[in-house]
Short mmCIF file of C-alpha atoms (C1' of nucleotides) in Angstrom, two decimals:
data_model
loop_
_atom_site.label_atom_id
_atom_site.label_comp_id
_atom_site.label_asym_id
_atom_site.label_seq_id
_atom_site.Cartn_x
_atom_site.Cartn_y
_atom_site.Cartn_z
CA UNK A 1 -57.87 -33.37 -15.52
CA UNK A 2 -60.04 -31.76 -12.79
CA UNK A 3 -56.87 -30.00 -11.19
CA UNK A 4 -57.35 -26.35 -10.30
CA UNK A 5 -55.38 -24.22 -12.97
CA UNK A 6 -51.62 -22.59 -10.66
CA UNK A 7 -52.30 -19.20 -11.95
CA UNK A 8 -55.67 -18.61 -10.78
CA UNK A 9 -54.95 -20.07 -7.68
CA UNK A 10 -52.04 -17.20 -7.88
CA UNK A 11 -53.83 -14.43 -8.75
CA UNK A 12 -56.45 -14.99 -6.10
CA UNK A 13 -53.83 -15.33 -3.55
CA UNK A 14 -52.20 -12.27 -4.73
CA UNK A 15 -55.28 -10.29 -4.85
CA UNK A 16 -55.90 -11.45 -1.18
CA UNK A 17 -52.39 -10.29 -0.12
CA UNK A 18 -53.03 -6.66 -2.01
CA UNK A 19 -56.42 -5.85 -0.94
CA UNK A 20 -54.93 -6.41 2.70
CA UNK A 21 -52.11 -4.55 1.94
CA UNK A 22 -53.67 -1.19 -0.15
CA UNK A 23 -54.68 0.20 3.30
CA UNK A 24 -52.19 -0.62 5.42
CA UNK A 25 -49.71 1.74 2.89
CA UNK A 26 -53.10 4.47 2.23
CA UNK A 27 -53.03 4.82 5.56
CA UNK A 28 -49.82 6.07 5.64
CA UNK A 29 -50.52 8.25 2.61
CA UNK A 30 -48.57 5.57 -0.10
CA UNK A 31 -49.53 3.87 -3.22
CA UNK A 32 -48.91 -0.05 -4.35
CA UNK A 33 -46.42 2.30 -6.06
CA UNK A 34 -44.80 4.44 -3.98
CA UNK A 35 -44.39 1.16 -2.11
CA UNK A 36 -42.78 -0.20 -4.68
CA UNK A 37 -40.93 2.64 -5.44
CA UNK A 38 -39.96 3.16 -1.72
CA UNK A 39 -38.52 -0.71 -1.33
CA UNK A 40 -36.25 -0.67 -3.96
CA UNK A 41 -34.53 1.96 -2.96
CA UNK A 42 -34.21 0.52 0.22
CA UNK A 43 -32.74 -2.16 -1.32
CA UNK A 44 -30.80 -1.04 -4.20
CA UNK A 45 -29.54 2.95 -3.58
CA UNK A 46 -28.45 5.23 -5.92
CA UNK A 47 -30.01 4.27 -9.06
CA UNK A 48 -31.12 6.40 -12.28
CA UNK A 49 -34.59 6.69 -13.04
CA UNK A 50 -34.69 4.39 -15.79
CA UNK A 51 -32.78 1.42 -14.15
CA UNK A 52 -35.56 2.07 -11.33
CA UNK A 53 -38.49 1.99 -13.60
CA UNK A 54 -36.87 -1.06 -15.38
CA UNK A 55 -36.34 -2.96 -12.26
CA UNK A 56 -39.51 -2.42 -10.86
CA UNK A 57 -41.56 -3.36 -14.05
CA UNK A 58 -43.01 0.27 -13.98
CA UNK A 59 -43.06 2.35 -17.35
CA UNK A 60 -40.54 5.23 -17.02
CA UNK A 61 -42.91 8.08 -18.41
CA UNK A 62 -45.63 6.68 -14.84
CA UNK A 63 -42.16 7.07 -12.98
CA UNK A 64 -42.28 10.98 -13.29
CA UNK A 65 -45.30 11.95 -11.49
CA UNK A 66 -44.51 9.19 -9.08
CA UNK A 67 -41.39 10.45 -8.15
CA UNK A 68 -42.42 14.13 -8.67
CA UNK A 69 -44.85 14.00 -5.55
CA UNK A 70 -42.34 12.00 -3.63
CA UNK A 71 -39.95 14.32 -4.24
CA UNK A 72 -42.42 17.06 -3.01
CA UNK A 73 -43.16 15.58 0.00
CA UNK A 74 -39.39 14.79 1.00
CA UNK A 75 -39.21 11.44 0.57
CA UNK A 76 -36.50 10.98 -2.46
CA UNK A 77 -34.17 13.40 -4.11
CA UNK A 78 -33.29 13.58 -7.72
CA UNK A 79 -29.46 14.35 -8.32
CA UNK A 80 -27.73 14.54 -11.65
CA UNK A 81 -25.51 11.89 -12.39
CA UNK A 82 -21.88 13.13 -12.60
CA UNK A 83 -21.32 10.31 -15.14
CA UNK A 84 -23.71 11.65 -17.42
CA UNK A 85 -25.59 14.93 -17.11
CA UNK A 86 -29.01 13.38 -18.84
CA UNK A 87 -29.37 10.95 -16.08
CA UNK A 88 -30.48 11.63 -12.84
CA UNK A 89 -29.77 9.03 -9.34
CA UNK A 90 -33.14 8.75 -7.33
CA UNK A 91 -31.83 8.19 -3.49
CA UNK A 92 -34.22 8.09 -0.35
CA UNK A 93 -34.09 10.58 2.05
CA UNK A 94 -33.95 9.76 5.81
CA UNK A 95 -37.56 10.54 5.71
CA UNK A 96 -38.12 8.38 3.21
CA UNK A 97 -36.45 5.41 4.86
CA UNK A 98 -37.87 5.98 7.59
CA UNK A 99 -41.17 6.14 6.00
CA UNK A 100 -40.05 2.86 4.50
CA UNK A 101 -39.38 0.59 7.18
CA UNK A 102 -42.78 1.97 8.91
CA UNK A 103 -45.14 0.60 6.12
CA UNK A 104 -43.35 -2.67 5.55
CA UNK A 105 -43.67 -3.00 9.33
CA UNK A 106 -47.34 -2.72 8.70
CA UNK A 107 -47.08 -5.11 5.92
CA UNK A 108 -45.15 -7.59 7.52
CA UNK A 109 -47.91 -7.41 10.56
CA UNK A 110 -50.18 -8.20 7.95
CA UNK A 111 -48.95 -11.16 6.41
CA UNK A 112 -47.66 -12.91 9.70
CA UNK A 113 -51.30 -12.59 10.41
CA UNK A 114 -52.36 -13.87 7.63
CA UNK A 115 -50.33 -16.58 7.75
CA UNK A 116 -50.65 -17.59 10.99
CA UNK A 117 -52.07 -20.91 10.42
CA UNK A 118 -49.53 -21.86 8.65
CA UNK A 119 -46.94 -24.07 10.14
CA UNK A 120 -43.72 -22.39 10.42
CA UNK A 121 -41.69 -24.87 8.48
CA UNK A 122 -45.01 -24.57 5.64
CA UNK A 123 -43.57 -21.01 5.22
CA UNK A 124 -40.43 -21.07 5.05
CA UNK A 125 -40.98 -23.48 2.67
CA UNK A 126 -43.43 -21.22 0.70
CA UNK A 127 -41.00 -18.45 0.79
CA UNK A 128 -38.08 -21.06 -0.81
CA UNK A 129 -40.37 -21.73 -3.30
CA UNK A 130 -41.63 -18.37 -4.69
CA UNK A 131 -38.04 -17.41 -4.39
CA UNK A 132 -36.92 -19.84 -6.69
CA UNK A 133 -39.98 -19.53 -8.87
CA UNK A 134 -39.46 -16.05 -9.09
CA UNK A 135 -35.64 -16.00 -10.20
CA UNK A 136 -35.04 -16.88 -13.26
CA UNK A 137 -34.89 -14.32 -16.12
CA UNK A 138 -36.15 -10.84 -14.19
CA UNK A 139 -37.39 -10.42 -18.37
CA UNK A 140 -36.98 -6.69 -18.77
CA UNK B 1 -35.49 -7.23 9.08
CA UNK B 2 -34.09 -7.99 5.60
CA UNK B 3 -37.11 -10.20 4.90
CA UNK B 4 -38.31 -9.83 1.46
CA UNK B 5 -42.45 -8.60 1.57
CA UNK B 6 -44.68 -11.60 0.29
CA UNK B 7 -46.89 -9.86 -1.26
CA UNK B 8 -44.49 -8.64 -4.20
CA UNK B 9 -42.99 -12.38 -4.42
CA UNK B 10 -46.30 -13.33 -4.96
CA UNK B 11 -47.18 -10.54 -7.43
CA UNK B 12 -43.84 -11.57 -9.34
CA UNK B 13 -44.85 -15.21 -9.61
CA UNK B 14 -48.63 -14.27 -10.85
CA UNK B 15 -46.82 -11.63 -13.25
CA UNK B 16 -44.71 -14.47 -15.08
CA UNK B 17 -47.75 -16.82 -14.89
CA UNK B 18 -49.64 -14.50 -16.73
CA UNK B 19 -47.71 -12.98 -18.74
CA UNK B 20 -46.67 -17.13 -19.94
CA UNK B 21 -50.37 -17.31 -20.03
CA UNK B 22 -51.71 -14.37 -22.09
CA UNK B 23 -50.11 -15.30 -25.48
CA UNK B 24 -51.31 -19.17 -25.23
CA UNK B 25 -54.82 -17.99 -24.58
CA UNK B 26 -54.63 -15.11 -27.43
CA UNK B 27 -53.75 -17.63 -29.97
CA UNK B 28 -57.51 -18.98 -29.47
CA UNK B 29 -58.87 -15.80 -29.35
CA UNK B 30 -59.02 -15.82 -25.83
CA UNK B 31 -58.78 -12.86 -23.67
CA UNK B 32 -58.06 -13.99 -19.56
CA UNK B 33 -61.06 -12.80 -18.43
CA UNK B 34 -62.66 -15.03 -21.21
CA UNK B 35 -60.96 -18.02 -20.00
CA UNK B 36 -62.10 -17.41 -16.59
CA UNK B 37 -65.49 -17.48 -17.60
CA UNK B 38 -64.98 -20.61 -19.72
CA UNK B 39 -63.44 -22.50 -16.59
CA UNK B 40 -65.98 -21.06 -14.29
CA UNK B 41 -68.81 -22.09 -16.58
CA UNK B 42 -67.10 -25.30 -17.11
CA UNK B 43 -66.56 -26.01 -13.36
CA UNK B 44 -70.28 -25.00 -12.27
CA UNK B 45 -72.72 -25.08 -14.76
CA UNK B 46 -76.28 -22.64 -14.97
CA UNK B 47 -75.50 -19.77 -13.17
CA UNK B 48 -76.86 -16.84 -13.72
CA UNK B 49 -74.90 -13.86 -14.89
CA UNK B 50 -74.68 -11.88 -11.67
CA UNK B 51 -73.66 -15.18 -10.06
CA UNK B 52 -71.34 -15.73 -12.67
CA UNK B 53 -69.87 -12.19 -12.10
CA UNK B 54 -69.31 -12.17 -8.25
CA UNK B 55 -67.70 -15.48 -8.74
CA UNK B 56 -64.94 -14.58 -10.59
CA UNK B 57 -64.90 -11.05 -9.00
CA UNK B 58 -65.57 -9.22 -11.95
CA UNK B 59 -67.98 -6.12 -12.64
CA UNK B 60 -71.40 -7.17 -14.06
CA UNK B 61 -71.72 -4.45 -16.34
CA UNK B 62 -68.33 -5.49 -17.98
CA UNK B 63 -69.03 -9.15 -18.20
CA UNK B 64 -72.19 -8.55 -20.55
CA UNK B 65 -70.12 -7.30 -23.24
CA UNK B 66 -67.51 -10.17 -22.89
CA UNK B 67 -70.67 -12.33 -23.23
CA UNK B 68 -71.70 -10.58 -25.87
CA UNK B 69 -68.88 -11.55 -27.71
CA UNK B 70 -68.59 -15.14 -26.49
CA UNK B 71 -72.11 -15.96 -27.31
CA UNK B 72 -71.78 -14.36 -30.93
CA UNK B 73 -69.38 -16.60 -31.42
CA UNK B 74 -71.25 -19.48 -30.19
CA UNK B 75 -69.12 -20.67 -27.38
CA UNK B 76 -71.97 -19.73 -24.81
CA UNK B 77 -75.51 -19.12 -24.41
CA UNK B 78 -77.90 -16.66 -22.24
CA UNK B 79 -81.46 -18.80 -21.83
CA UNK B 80 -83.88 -16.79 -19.53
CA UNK B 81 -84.24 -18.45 -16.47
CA UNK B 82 -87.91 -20.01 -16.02
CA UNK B 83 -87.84 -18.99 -12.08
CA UNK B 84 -87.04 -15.56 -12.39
CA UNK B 85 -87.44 -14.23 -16.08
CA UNK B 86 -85.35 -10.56 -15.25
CA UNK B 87 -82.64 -13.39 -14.88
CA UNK B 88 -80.65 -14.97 -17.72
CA UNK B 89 -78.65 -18.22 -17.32
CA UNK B 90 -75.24 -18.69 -18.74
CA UNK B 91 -74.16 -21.92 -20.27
CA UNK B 92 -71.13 -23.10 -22.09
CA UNK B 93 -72.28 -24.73 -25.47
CA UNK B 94 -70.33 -27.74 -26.58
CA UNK B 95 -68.06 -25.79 -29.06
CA UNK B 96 -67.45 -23.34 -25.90
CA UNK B 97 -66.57 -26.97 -23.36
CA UNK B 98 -64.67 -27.62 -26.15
CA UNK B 99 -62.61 -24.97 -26.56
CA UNK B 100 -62.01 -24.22 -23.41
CA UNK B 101 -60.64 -28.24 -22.89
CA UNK B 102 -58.20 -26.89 -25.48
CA UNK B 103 -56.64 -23.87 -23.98
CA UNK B 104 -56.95 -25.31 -20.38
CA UNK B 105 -54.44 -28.36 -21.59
CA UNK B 106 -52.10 -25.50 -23.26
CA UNK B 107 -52.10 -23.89 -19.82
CA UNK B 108 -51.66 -26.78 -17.66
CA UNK B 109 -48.59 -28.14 -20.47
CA UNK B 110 -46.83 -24.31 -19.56
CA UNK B 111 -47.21 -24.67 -15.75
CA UNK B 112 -46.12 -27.49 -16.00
CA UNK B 113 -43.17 -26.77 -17.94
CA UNK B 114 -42.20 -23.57 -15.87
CA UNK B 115 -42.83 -25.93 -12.22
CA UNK B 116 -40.17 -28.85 -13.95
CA UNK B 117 -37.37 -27.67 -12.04
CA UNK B 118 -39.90 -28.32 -8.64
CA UNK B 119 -39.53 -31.87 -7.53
CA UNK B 120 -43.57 -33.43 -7.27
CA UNK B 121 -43.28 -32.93 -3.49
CA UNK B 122 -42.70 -29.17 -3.62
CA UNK B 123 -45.24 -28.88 -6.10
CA UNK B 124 -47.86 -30.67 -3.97
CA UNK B 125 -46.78 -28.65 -1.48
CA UNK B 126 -47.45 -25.36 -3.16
CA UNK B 127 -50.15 -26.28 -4.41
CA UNK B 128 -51.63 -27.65 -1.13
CA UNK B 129 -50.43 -24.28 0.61
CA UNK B 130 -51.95 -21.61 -2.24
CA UNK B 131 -55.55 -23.68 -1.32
CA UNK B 132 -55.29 -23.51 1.93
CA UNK B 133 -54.20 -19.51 1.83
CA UNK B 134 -57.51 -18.63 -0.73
CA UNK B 135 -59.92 -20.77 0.75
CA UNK B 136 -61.07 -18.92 3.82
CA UNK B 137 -64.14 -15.93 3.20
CA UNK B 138 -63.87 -15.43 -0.64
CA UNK B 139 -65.03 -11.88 0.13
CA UNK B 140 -67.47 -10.90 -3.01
"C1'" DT C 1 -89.64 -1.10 -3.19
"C1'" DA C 2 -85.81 -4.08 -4.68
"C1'" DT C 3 -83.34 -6.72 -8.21
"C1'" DT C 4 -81.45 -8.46 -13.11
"C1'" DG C 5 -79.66 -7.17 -17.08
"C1'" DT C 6 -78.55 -3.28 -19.74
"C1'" DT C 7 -76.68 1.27 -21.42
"C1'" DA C 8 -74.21 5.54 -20.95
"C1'" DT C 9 -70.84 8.18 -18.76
"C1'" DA C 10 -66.86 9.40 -16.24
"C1'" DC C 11 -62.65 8.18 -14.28
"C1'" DT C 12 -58.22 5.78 -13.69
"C1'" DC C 13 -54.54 3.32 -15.39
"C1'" DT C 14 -51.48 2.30 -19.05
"C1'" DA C 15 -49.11 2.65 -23.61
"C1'" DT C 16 -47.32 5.49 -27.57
"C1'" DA C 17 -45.35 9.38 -29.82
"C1'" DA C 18 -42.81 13.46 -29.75
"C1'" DC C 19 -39.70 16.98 -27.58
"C1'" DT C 20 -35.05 18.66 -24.94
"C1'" DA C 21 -30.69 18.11 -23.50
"C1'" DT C 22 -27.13 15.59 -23.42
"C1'" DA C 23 -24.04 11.74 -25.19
"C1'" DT D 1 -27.42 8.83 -34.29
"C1'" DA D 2 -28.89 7.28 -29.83
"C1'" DT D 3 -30.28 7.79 -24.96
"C1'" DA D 4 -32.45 9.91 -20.20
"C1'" DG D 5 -35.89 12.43 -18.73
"C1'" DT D 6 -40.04 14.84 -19.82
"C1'" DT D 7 -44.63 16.09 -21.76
"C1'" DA D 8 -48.94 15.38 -24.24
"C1'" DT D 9 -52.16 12.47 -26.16
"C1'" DA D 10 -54.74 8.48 -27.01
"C1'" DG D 11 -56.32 4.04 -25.64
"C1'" DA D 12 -57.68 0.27 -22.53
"C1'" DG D 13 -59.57 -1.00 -18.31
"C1'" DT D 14 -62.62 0.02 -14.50
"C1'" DA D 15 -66.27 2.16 -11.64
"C1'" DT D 16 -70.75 4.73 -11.08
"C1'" DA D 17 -75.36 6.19 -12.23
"C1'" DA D 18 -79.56 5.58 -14.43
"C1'" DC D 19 -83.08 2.89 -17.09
"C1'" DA D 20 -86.59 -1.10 -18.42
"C1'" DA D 21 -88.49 -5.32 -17.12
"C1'" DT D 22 -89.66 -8.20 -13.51
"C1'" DA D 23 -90.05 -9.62 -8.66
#
DNA sequence: TATTGTTATACTCTATAACTATA
DNA sequence: TATAGTTATAGAGTATAACAATA
């Protein structure tokens, strides 16, 4: 009856994490976004815009500008996609992977930090269990 | 190297909370923020409304329109507080400790529907883990 | 002078509709 | 006819400034 309700307990730890992270990726001139952006494309190359903005959870009409000043600032290229001429593959540049593994650098500082009084075997055990939470049915 | 960022499995596990969340707390006319000042006022009673407001973390001039609304309908009440009379104490009426019992047993029946696949261990383990991480400075 | 609740205003983020070029 | 990318517009959510009453 008096137990604390999982998603605020959730959200607040969420919001912790992201208000330590927002200035680590500023810093380095990035949005929650672009960070966003930026990791799945380290992860998952050579993608059209759409599959992006679906996999991400980001609306693809947000995507544009998004990738527009990325693109500007040499981060990812936009190529047409032989396969189809309307579609177009986002890809990181070398800059832009580079850029990458910089910031999650930061961000992995940051949360080793903040989880340093947690017993390894705790977080490994945390990480199992967000993974698993987190697998089922990516929805849309 | 290959380690996935916390920060976005935790984002993806507060998404699908929410998002499991929103509809069960719309179907009582609930908005989130509502039910977090429900469980806030149900959890510590007679605050006033900036106090109620840096609780939960949420802008005062916003939350006087959401108590507009909740007081219209008669699930709380704004009595001027005899110490300071600029100040105006927030209270949950009975219909409001009511309703709020309601959706809070919805919620709890979804988590734990969505943590079934967790054996009671895990789950006190999470749980146990998400305290410790959001009990140190709660900032504002 | 500072603070509580309030209002008004501006700004950001997000969602929807409509257009083009391809399919 | 439908889809990928784009643009424009409207709406929701959020932040900031200023005011009246009280401390």
């Amino acid at each position: 009856m008096d137990r604390e309700d999982l998603g605020a307990l959730f959200a607040r730890a969420t919001r912790r994490l992201v208000d330590a992270e927002r200035p680590l990726l500023a810093a380095r001139g990035l949005s929650m976004w672009d960070y966003v952006v930026l990791s799945h494309l380290a992860r998952e190359p050579a993608g059209t815009q759409l599959a992006l903005a679906r996999a991400i959870g980001y609306d693809k009409t947000r995507l544009i500008g998004l990738l527009d000043a990325l693109e500007r600032e040499g981060f990812v290229t936009r190529t047409p996609d032989p396969a189809d001429r309307r579609a177009r593959i986002v890809s990181l540049t070398p800059a832009g992977a580079t850029l990458h593994a910089a910031a999650q650098a930061d961000v992995h500082a940051m949360e080793d930090e903040l989880l340093a009084h947690l017993s390894p075997t705790a977080r490994r055990r945390l990480v199992a269990t967000l993974t698993e939470l987190t697998s089922g049915t990516p929805d849309d």
